[in-house]
mmCIF file of the C-alpha atoms, coordinates in Angstrom:
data_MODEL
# 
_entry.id   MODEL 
# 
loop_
_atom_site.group_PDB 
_atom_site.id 
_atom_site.type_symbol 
_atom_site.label_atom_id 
_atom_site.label_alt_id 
_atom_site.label_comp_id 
_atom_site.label_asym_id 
_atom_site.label_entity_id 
_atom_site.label_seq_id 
_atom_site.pdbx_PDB_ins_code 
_atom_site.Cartn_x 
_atom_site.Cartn_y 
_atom_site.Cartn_z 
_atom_site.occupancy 
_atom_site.B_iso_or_equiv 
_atom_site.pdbx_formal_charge 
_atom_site.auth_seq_id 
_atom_site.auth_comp_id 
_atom_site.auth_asym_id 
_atom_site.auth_atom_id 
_atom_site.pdbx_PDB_model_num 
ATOM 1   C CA . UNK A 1 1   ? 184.893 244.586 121.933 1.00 0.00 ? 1   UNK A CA 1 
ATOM 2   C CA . UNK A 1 2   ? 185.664 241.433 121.095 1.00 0.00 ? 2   UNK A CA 1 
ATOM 3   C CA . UNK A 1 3   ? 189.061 241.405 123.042 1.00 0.00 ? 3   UNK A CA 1 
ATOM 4   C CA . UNK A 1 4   ? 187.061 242.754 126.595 1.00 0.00 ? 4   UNK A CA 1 
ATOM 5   C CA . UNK A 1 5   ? 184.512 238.943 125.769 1.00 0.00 ? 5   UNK A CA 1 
ATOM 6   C CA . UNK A 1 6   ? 187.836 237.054 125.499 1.00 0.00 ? 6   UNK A CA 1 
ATOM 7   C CA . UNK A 1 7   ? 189.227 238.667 128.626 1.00 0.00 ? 7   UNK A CA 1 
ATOM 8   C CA . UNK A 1 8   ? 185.880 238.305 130.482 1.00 0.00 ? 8   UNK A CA 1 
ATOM 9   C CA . UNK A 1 9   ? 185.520 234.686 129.423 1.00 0.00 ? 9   UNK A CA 1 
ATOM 10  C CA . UNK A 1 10  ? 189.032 233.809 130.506 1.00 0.00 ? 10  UNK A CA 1 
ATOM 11  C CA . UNK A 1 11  ? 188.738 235.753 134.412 1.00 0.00 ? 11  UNK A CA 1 
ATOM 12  C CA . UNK A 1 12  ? 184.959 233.843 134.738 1.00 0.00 ? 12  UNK A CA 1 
ATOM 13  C CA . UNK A 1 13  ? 186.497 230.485 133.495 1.00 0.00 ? 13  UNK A CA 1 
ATOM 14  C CA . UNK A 1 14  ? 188.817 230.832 136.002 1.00 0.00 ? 14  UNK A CA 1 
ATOM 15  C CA . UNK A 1 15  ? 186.791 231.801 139.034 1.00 0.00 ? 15  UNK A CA 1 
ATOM 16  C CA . UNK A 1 16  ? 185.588 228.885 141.918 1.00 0.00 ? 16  UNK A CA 1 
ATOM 17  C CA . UNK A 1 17  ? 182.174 228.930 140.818 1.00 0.00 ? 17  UNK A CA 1 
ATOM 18  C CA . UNK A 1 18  ? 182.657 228.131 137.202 1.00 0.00 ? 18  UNK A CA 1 
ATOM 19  C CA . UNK A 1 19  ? 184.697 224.949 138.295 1.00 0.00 ? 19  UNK A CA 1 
ATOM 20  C CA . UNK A 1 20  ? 181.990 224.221 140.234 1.00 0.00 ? 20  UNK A CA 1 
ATOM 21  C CA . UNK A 1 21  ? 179.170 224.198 137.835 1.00 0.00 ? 21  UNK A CA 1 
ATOM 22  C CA . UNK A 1 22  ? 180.826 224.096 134.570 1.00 0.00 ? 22  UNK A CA 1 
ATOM 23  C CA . UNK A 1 23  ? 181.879 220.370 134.595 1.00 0.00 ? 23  UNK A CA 1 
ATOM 24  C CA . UNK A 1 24  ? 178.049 219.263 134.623 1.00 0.00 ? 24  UNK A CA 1 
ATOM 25  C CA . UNK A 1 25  ? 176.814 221.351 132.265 1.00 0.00 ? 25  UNK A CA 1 
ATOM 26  C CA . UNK A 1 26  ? 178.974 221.766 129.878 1.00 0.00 ? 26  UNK A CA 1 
ATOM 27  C CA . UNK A 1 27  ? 179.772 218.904 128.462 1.00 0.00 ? 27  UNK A CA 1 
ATOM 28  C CA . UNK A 1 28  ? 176.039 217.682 128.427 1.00 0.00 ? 28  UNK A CA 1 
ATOM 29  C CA . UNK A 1 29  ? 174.810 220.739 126.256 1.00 0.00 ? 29  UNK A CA 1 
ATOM 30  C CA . UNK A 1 30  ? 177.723 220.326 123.822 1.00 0.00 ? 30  UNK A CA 1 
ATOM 31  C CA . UNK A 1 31  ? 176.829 216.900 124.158 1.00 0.00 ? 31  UNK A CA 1 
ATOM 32  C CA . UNK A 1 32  ? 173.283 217.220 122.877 1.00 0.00 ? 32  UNK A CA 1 
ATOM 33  C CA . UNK A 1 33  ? 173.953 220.444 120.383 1.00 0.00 ? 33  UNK A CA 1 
ATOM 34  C CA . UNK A 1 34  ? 176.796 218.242 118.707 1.00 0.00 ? 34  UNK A CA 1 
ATOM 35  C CA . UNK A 1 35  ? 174.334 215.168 118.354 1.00 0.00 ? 35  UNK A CA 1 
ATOM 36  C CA . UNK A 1 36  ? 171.628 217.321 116.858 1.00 0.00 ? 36  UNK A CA 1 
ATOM 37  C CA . UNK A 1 37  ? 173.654 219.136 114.358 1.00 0.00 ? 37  UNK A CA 1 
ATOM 38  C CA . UNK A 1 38  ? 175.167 215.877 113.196 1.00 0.00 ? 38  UNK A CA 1 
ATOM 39  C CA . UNK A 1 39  ? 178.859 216.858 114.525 1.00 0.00 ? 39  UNK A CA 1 
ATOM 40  C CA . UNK A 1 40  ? 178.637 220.602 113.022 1.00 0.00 ? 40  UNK A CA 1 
ATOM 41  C CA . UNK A 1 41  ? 178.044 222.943 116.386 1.00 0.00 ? 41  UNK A CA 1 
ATOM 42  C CA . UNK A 1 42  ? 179.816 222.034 119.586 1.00 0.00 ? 42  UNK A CA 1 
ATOM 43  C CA . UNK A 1 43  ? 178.853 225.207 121.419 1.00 0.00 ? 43  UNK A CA 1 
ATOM 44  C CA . UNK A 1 44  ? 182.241 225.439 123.839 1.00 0.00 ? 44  UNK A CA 1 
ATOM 45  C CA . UNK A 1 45  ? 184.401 225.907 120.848 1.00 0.00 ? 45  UNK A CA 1 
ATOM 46  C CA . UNK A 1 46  ? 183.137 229.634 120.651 1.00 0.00 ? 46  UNK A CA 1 
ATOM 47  C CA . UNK A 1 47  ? 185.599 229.809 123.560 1.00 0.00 ? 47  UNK A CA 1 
ATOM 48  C CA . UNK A 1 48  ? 187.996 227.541 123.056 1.00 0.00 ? 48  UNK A CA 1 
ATOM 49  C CA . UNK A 1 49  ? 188.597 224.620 119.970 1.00 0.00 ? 49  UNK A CA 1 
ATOM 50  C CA . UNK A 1 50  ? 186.866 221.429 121.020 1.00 0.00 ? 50  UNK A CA 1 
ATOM 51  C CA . UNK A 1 51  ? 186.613 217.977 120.142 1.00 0.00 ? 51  UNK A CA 1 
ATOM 52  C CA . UNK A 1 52  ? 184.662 215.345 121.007 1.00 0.00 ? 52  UNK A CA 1 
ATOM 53  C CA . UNK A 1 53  ? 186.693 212.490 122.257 1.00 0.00 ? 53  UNK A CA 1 
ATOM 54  C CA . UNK A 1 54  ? 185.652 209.272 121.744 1.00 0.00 ? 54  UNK A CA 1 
ATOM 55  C CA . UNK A 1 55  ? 187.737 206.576 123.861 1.00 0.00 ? 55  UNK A CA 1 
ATOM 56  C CA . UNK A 1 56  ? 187.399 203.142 125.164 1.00 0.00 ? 56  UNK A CA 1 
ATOM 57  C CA . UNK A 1 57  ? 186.257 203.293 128.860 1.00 0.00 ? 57  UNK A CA 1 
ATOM 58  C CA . UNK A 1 58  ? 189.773 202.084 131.454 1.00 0.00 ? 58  UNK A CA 1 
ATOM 59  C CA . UNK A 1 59  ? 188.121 199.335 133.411 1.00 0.00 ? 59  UNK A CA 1 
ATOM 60  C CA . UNK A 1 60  ? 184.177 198.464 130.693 1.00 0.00 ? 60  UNK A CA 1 
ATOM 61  C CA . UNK A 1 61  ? 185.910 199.254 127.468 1.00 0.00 ? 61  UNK A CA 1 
ATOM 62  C CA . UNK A 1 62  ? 182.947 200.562 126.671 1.00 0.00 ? 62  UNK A CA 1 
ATOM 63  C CA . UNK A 1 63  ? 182.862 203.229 124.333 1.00 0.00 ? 63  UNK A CA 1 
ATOM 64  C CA . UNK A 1 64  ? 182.719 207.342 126.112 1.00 0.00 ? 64  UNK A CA 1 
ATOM 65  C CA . UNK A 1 65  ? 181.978 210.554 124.259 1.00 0.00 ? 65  UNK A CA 1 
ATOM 66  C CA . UNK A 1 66  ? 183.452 213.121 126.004 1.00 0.00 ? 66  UNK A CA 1 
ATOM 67  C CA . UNK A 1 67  ? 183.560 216.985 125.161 1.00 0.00 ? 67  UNK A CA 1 
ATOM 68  C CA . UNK A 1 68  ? 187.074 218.751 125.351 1.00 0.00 ? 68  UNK A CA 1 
ATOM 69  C CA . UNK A 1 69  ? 188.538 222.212 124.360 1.00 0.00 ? 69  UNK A CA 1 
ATOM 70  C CA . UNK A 1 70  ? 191.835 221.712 122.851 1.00 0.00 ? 70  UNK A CA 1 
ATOM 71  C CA . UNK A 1 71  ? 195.229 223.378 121.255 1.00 0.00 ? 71  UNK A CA 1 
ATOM 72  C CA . UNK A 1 72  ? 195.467 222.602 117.836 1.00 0.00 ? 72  UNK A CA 1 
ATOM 73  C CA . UNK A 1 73  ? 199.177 222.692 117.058 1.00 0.00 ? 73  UNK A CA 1 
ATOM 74  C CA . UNK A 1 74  ? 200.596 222.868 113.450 1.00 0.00 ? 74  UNK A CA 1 
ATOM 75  C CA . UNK A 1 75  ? 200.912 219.980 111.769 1.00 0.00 ? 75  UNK A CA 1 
ATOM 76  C CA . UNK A 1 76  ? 197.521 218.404 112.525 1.00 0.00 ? 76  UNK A CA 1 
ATOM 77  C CA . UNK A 1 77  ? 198.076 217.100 116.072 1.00 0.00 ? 77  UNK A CA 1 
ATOM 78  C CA . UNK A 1 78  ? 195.690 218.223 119.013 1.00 0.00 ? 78  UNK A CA 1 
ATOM 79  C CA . UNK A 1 79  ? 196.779 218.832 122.742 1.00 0.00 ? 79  UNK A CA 1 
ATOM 80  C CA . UNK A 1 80  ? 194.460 217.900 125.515 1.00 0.00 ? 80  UNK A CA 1 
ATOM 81  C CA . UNK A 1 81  ? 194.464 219.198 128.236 1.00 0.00 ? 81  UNK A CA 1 
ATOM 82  C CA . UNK A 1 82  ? 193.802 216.906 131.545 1.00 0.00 ? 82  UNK A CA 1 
ATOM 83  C CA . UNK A 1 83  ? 192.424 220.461 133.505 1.00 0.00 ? 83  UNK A CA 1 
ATOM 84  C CA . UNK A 1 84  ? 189.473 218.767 135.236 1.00 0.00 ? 84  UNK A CA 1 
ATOM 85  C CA . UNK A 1 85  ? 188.480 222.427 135.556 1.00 0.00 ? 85  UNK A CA 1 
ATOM 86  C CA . UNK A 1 86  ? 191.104 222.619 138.552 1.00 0.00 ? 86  UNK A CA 1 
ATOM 87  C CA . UNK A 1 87  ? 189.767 220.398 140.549 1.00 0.00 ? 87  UNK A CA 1 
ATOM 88  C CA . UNK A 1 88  ? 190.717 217.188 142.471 1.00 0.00 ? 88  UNK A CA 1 
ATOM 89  C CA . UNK A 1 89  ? 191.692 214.400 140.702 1.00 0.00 ? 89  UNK A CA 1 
ATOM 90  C CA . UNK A 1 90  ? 192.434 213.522 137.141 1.00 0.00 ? 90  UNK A CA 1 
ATOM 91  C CA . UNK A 1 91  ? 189.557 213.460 135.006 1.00 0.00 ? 91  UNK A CA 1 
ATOM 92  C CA . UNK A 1 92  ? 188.224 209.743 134.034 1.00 0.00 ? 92  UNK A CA 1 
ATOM 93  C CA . UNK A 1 93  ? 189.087 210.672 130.022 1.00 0.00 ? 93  UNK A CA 1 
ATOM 94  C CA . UNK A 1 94  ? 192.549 210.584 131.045 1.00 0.00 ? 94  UNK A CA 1 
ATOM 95  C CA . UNK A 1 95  ? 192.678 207.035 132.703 1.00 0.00 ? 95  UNK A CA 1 
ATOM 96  C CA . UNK A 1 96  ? 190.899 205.615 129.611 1.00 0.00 ? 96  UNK A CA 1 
ATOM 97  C CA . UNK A 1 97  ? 193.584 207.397 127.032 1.00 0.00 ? 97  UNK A CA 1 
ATOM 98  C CA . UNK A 1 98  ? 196.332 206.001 129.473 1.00 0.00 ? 98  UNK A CA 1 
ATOM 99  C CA . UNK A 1 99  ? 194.966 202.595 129.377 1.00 0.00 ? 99  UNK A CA 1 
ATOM 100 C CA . UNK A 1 100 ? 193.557 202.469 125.695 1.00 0.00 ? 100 UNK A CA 1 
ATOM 101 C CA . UNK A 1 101 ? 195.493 205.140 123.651 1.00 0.00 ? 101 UNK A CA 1 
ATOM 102 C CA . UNK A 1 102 ? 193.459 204.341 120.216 1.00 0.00 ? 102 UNK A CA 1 
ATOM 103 C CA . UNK A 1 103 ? 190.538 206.921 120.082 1.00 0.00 ? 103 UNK A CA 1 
ATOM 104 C CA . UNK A 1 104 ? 188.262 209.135 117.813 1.00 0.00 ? 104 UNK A CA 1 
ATOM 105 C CA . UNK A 1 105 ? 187.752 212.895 117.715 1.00 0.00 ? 105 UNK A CA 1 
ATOM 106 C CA . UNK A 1 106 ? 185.380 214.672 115.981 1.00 0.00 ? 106 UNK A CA 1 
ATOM 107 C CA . UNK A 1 107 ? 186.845 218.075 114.786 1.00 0.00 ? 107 UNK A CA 1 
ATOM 108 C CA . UNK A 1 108 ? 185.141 220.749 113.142 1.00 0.00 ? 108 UNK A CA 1 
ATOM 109 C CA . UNK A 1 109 ? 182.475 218.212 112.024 1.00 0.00 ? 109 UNK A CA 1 
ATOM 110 C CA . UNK A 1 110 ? 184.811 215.428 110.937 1.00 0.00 ? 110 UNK A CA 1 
ATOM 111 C CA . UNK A 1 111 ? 185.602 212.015 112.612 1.00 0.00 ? 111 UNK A CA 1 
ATOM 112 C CA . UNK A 1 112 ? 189.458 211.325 112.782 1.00 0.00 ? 112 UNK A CA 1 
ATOM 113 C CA . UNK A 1 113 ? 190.977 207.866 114.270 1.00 0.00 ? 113 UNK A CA 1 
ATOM 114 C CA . UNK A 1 114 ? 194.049 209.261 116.621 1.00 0.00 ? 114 UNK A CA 1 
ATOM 115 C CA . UNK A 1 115 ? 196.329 208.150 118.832 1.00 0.00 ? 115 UNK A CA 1 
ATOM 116 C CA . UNK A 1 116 ? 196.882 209.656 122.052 1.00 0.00 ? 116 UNK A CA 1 
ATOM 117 C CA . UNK A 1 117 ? 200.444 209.963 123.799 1.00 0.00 ? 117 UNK A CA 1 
ATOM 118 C CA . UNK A 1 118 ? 201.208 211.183 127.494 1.00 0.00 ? 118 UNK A CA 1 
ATOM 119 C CA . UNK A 1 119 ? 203.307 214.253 127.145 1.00 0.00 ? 119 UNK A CA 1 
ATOM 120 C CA . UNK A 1 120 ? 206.570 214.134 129.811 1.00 0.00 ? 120 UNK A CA 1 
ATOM 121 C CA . UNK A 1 121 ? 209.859 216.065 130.520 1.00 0.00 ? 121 UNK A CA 1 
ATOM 122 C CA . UNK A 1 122 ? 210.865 218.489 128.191 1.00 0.00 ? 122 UNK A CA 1 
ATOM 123 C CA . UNK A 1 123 ? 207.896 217.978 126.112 1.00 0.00 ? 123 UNK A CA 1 
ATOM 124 C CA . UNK A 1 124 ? 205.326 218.599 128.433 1.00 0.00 ? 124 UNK A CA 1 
ATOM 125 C CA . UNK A 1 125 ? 207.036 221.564 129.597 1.00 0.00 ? 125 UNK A CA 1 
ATOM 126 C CA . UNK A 1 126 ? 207.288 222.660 126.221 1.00 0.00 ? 126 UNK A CA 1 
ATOM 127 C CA . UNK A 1 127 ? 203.823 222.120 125.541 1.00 0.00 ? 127 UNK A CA 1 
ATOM 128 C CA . UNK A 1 128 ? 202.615 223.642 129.114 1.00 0.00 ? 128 UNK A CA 1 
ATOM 129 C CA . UNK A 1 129 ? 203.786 227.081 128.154 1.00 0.00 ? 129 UNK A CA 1 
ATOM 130 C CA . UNK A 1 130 ? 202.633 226.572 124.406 1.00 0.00 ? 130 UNK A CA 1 
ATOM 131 C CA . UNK A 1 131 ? 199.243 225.796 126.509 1.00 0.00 ? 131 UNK A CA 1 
ATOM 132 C CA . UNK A 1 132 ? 199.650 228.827 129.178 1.00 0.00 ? 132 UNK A CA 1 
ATOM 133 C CA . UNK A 1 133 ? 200.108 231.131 126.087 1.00 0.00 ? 133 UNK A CA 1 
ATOM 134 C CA . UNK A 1 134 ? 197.033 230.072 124.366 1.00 0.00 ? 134 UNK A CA 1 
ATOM 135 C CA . UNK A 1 135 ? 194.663 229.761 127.734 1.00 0.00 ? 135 UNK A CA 1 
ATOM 136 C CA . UNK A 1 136 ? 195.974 231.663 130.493 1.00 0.00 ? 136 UNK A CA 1 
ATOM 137 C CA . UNK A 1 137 ? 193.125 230.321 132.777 1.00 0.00 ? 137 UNK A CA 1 
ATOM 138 C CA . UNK A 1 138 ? 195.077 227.021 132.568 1.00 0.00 ? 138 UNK A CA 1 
ATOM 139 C CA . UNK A 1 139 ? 197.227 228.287 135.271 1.00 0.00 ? 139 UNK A CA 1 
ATOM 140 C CA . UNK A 1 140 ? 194.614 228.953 137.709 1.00 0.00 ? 140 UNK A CA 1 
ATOM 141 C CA . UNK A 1 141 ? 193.249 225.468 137.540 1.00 0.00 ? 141 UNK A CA 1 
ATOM 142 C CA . UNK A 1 142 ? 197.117 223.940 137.972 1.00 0.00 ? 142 UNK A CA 1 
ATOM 143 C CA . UNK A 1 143 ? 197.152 226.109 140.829 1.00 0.00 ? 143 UNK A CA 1 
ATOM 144 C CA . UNK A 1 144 ? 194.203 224.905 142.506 1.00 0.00 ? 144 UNK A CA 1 
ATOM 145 C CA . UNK A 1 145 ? 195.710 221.154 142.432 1.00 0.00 ? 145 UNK A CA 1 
ATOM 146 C CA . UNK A 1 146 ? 198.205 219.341 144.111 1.00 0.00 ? 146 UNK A CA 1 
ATOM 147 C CA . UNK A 1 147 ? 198.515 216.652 140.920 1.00 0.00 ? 147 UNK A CA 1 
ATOM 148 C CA . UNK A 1 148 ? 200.142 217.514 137.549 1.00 0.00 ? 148 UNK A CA 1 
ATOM 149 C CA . UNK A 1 149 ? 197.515 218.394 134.545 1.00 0.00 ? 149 UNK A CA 1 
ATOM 150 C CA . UNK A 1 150 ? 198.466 215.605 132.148 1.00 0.00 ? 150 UNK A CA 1 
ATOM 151 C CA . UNK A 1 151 ? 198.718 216.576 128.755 1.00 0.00 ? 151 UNK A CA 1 
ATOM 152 C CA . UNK A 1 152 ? 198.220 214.246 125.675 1.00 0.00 ? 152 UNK A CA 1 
ATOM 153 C CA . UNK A 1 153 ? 198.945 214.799 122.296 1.00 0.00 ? 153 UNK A CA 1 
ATOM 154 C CA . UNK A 1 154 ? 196.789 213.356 119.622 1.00 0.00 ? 154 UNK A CA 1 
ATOM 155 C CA . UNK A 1 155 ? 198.282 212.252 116.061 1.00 0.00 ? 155 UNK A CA 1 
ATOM 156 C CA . UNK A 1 156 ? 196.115 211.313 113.322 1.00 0.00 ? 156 UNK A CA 1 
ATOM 157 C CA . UNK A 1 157 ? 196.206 207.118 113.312 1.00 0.00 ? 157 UNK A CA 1 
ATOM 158 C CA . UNK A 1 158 ? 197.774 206.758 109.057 1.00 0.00 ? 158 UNK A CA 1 
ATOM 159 C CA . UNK A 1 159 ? 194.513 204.953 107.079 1.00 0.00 ? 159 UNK A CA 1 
ATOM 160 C CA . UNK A 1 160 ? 195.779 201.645 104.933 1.00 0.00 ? 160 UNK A CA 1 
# 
């Protein structure tokens, strides 16, 4: 049973609809759940790992909480995954990471100072099909655009 919720999940994640109404609700209700469970319950990662990002806006440098699925990798480093739930354009998150690298993500209930790095080349391809492999819906949404989903990879910013 619980493979046929995995497969449904992935074929209605990847449908026109859900790209249409996904990006405004989501991220608001695991917004709010994750705020009133004090960083324990971000109600996306039952499909997918997520953080919450926390990055200095591109052009205010003001501070944005946004919430992402991710790929853990081993090792402790996170991918990202710039999907924008296949549509148009790269989503904002991205432009802040490219312009101010230095963030926060809270995983699993923890806060953890990273560092985020554009993945290019060989490495993003690398990653891509690590990415494909783990969410086949990923495909779908590259499909959909004419840009390249950028990837980042996270590593955990040393303390001291």
């Amino acid at each position: 049973m619980a493979g046929y919720g995995v497969k449904l999940v992935r074929k209605v994640s990847s449908t026109r609809a859900f790209a249409k109404v996904a990006p405004h609700v989501i991220p608001a209700f695991d917004r709010t759940v994750h705020r009133l469970t004090r960083g324990k319950v971000l109600p996306s990662a039952r499909m997918l790992p997520g953080v919450i990002l926390t990055a200095r806006g591109a052009r205010s440098g003001l501070l944005r909480r946004t919430p992402l699925a991710c790929m853990p990798e081993d090792g402790g480093t996170w991918i990202l995954i710039g999907s924008n739930f296949g549509r148009p354009g790269h989503p904002v998150w991205t432009t802040n990471l490219l312009k101010h690298p230095e963030a926060e993500i809270s995983w699993r209930g923890r806060d953890i100072d990273v560092r985020a790095r554009l993945l290019e080349g060989a490495e993003r391809e690398a990653a891509w099909a690590a990415v494909l492999a783990f969410w086949p819906p990923y495909a779908t949404y590259q499909s959909r655009v004419d840009r390249e989903i950028r990837l980042f990879r996270l590593h955990r910013v040393e303390e001291g």
